[in-house]
Amino acid sequence: MDESQDERRDDRATRVTVSVVIPVKDDSAELTVCLATLTAQTRPAEEIIVVDNASADDSAAVAHAAGATVLSCPQPGIPAASAAGYDAATGDLILRLDADCVPGPRWIQEVVAAFEEQPDVAALTGPARFIDGPVLLRRPLVFAYLSAYRYFSMSALGHLPLFGSNLAMRREAWEQVRLEVHRDDPEIHDDLDLSFHLGERHRLAQMGGEPMGISMRPFKDARAFHRRVKRGFRSVTVHWPQDLPPYRLRRAALRRYGHASQTDGVQA
């Protein structure tokens, strides 16, 4: 066997593996576009897992046709569907986006590079941009939307929140919190809940790269927007009283100086 073949074998043996998880419910048209962009990545994923959350349309068939692994999750809610996908993922890194997301062609490559550059980081979250709705409103509305989410969440978390349309985490980090997340509660935001649990033990960070293309859906339906806001508050209050901001910030300070323990609400 020549040297180049040996090098290729070593590269495959040490290559970081990637799983992409997409929860979906009745979004077959959007999922078709999302999966096409994932197929065209400069650095493809080792597996793409589509979790069908009891869709009434042909979302599962679309995923099968695209060569994705399809899981059925009849339990209602994005938290349950996302968690089922994370549980099934075999990659070293788990990347998550929504069915109506449109990632840039270098998304996976940029995520992998960001983890390599920050070995102490357990989870990353990235920027986003609106790809539909009035063109002139896209930039100011996405700025307002993401800024409101970030500052509301940071006041409760004491650190950066993860954004579900563009997040990634190390699989071993997920395995540490998989039994703690509120996967059975359909009325919470799974990304904010995940931020509570991962941020308790690990460093979360912002990554750069091309913004993820997302839909302006939050602003198209007043009732849906109200429901989204209500779920945001619930995502915070289900963690009370142990995660009231003063308690959480105290534990963070103790961890920073190496004094965290079971009595401080942190698993040692």
GROMACS .gro file of C-alpha atoms in nm, residues 86-87 89 91-94 115 118-124 162 167-181 183 193-205 267:
model
   46
   86TYR     CA    1  -3.005   1.372   1.937
   87ASP     CA    2  -3.041   1.035   2.106
   89ALA     CA    3  -2.719   1.062   1.644
   91GLY     CA    4  -2.167   1.166   1.509
   92ASP     CA    5  -1.905   1.331   1.727
   93LEU     CA    6  -2.085   1.659   1.658
   94ILE     CA    7  -2.463   1.704   1.647
  115PHE     CA    8  -1.513   2.338   1.722
  118GLN     CA    9  -1.234   2.609   2.041
  119PRO     CA   10  -1.174   2.268   2.202
  120ASP     CA   11  -1.308   2.391   2.537
  121VAL     CA   12  -1.650   2.475   2.391
  122ALA     CA   13  -1.933   2.220   2.419
  123ALA     CA   14  -2.194   2.394   2.205
  124LEU     CA   15  -2.203   2.666   1.942
  162LEU     CA   16  -2.841   2.861   2.189
  167LEU     CA   17  -2.682   2.522   1.678
  168ALA     CA   18  -2.429   2.246   1.725
  169MET     CA   19  -2.297   2.051   2.022
  170ARG     CA   20  -2.058   1.775   2.105
  171ARG     CA   21  -2.236   1.442   2.143
  172GLU     CA   22  -2.076   1.373   2.481
  173ALA     CA   23  -2.220   1.702   2.609
  174TRP     CA   24  -2.569   1.595   2.500
  175GLU     CA   25  -2.526   1.259   2.671
  176GLN     CA   26  -2.461   1.436   3.000
  177VAL     CA   27  -2.790   1.627   2.992
  178ARG     CA   28  -3.024   1.405   2.790
  179LEU     CA   29  -3.208   1.281   3.100
  180GLU     CA   30  -3.246   1.634   3.240
  181VAL     CA   31  -3.396   1.826   2.948
  183ARG     CA   32  -3.836   1.669   2.638
  193ASP     CA   33  -3.415   2.453   2.769
  194LEU     CA   34  -3.099   2.296   2.627
  195SER     CA   35  -2.914   2.621   2.704
  196PHE     CA   36  -3.009   2.592   3.070
  197HIS     CA   37  -2.878   2.239   3.102
  198LEU     CA   38  -2.567   2.257   2.885
  199GLY     CA   39  -2.470   2.598   3.022
  200GLU     CA   40  -2.476   2.464   3.376
  201ARG     CA   41  -2.167   2.253   3.307
  202HIS     CA   42  -2.015   2.370   2.983
  203ARG     CA   43  -1.903   2.671   2.786
  204LEU     CA   44  -2.135   2.783   2.507
  205ALA     CA   45  -2.006   3.015   2.238
  267GLN     CA   46  -2.333   1.771   3.955
   0.00000   0.00000   0.00000
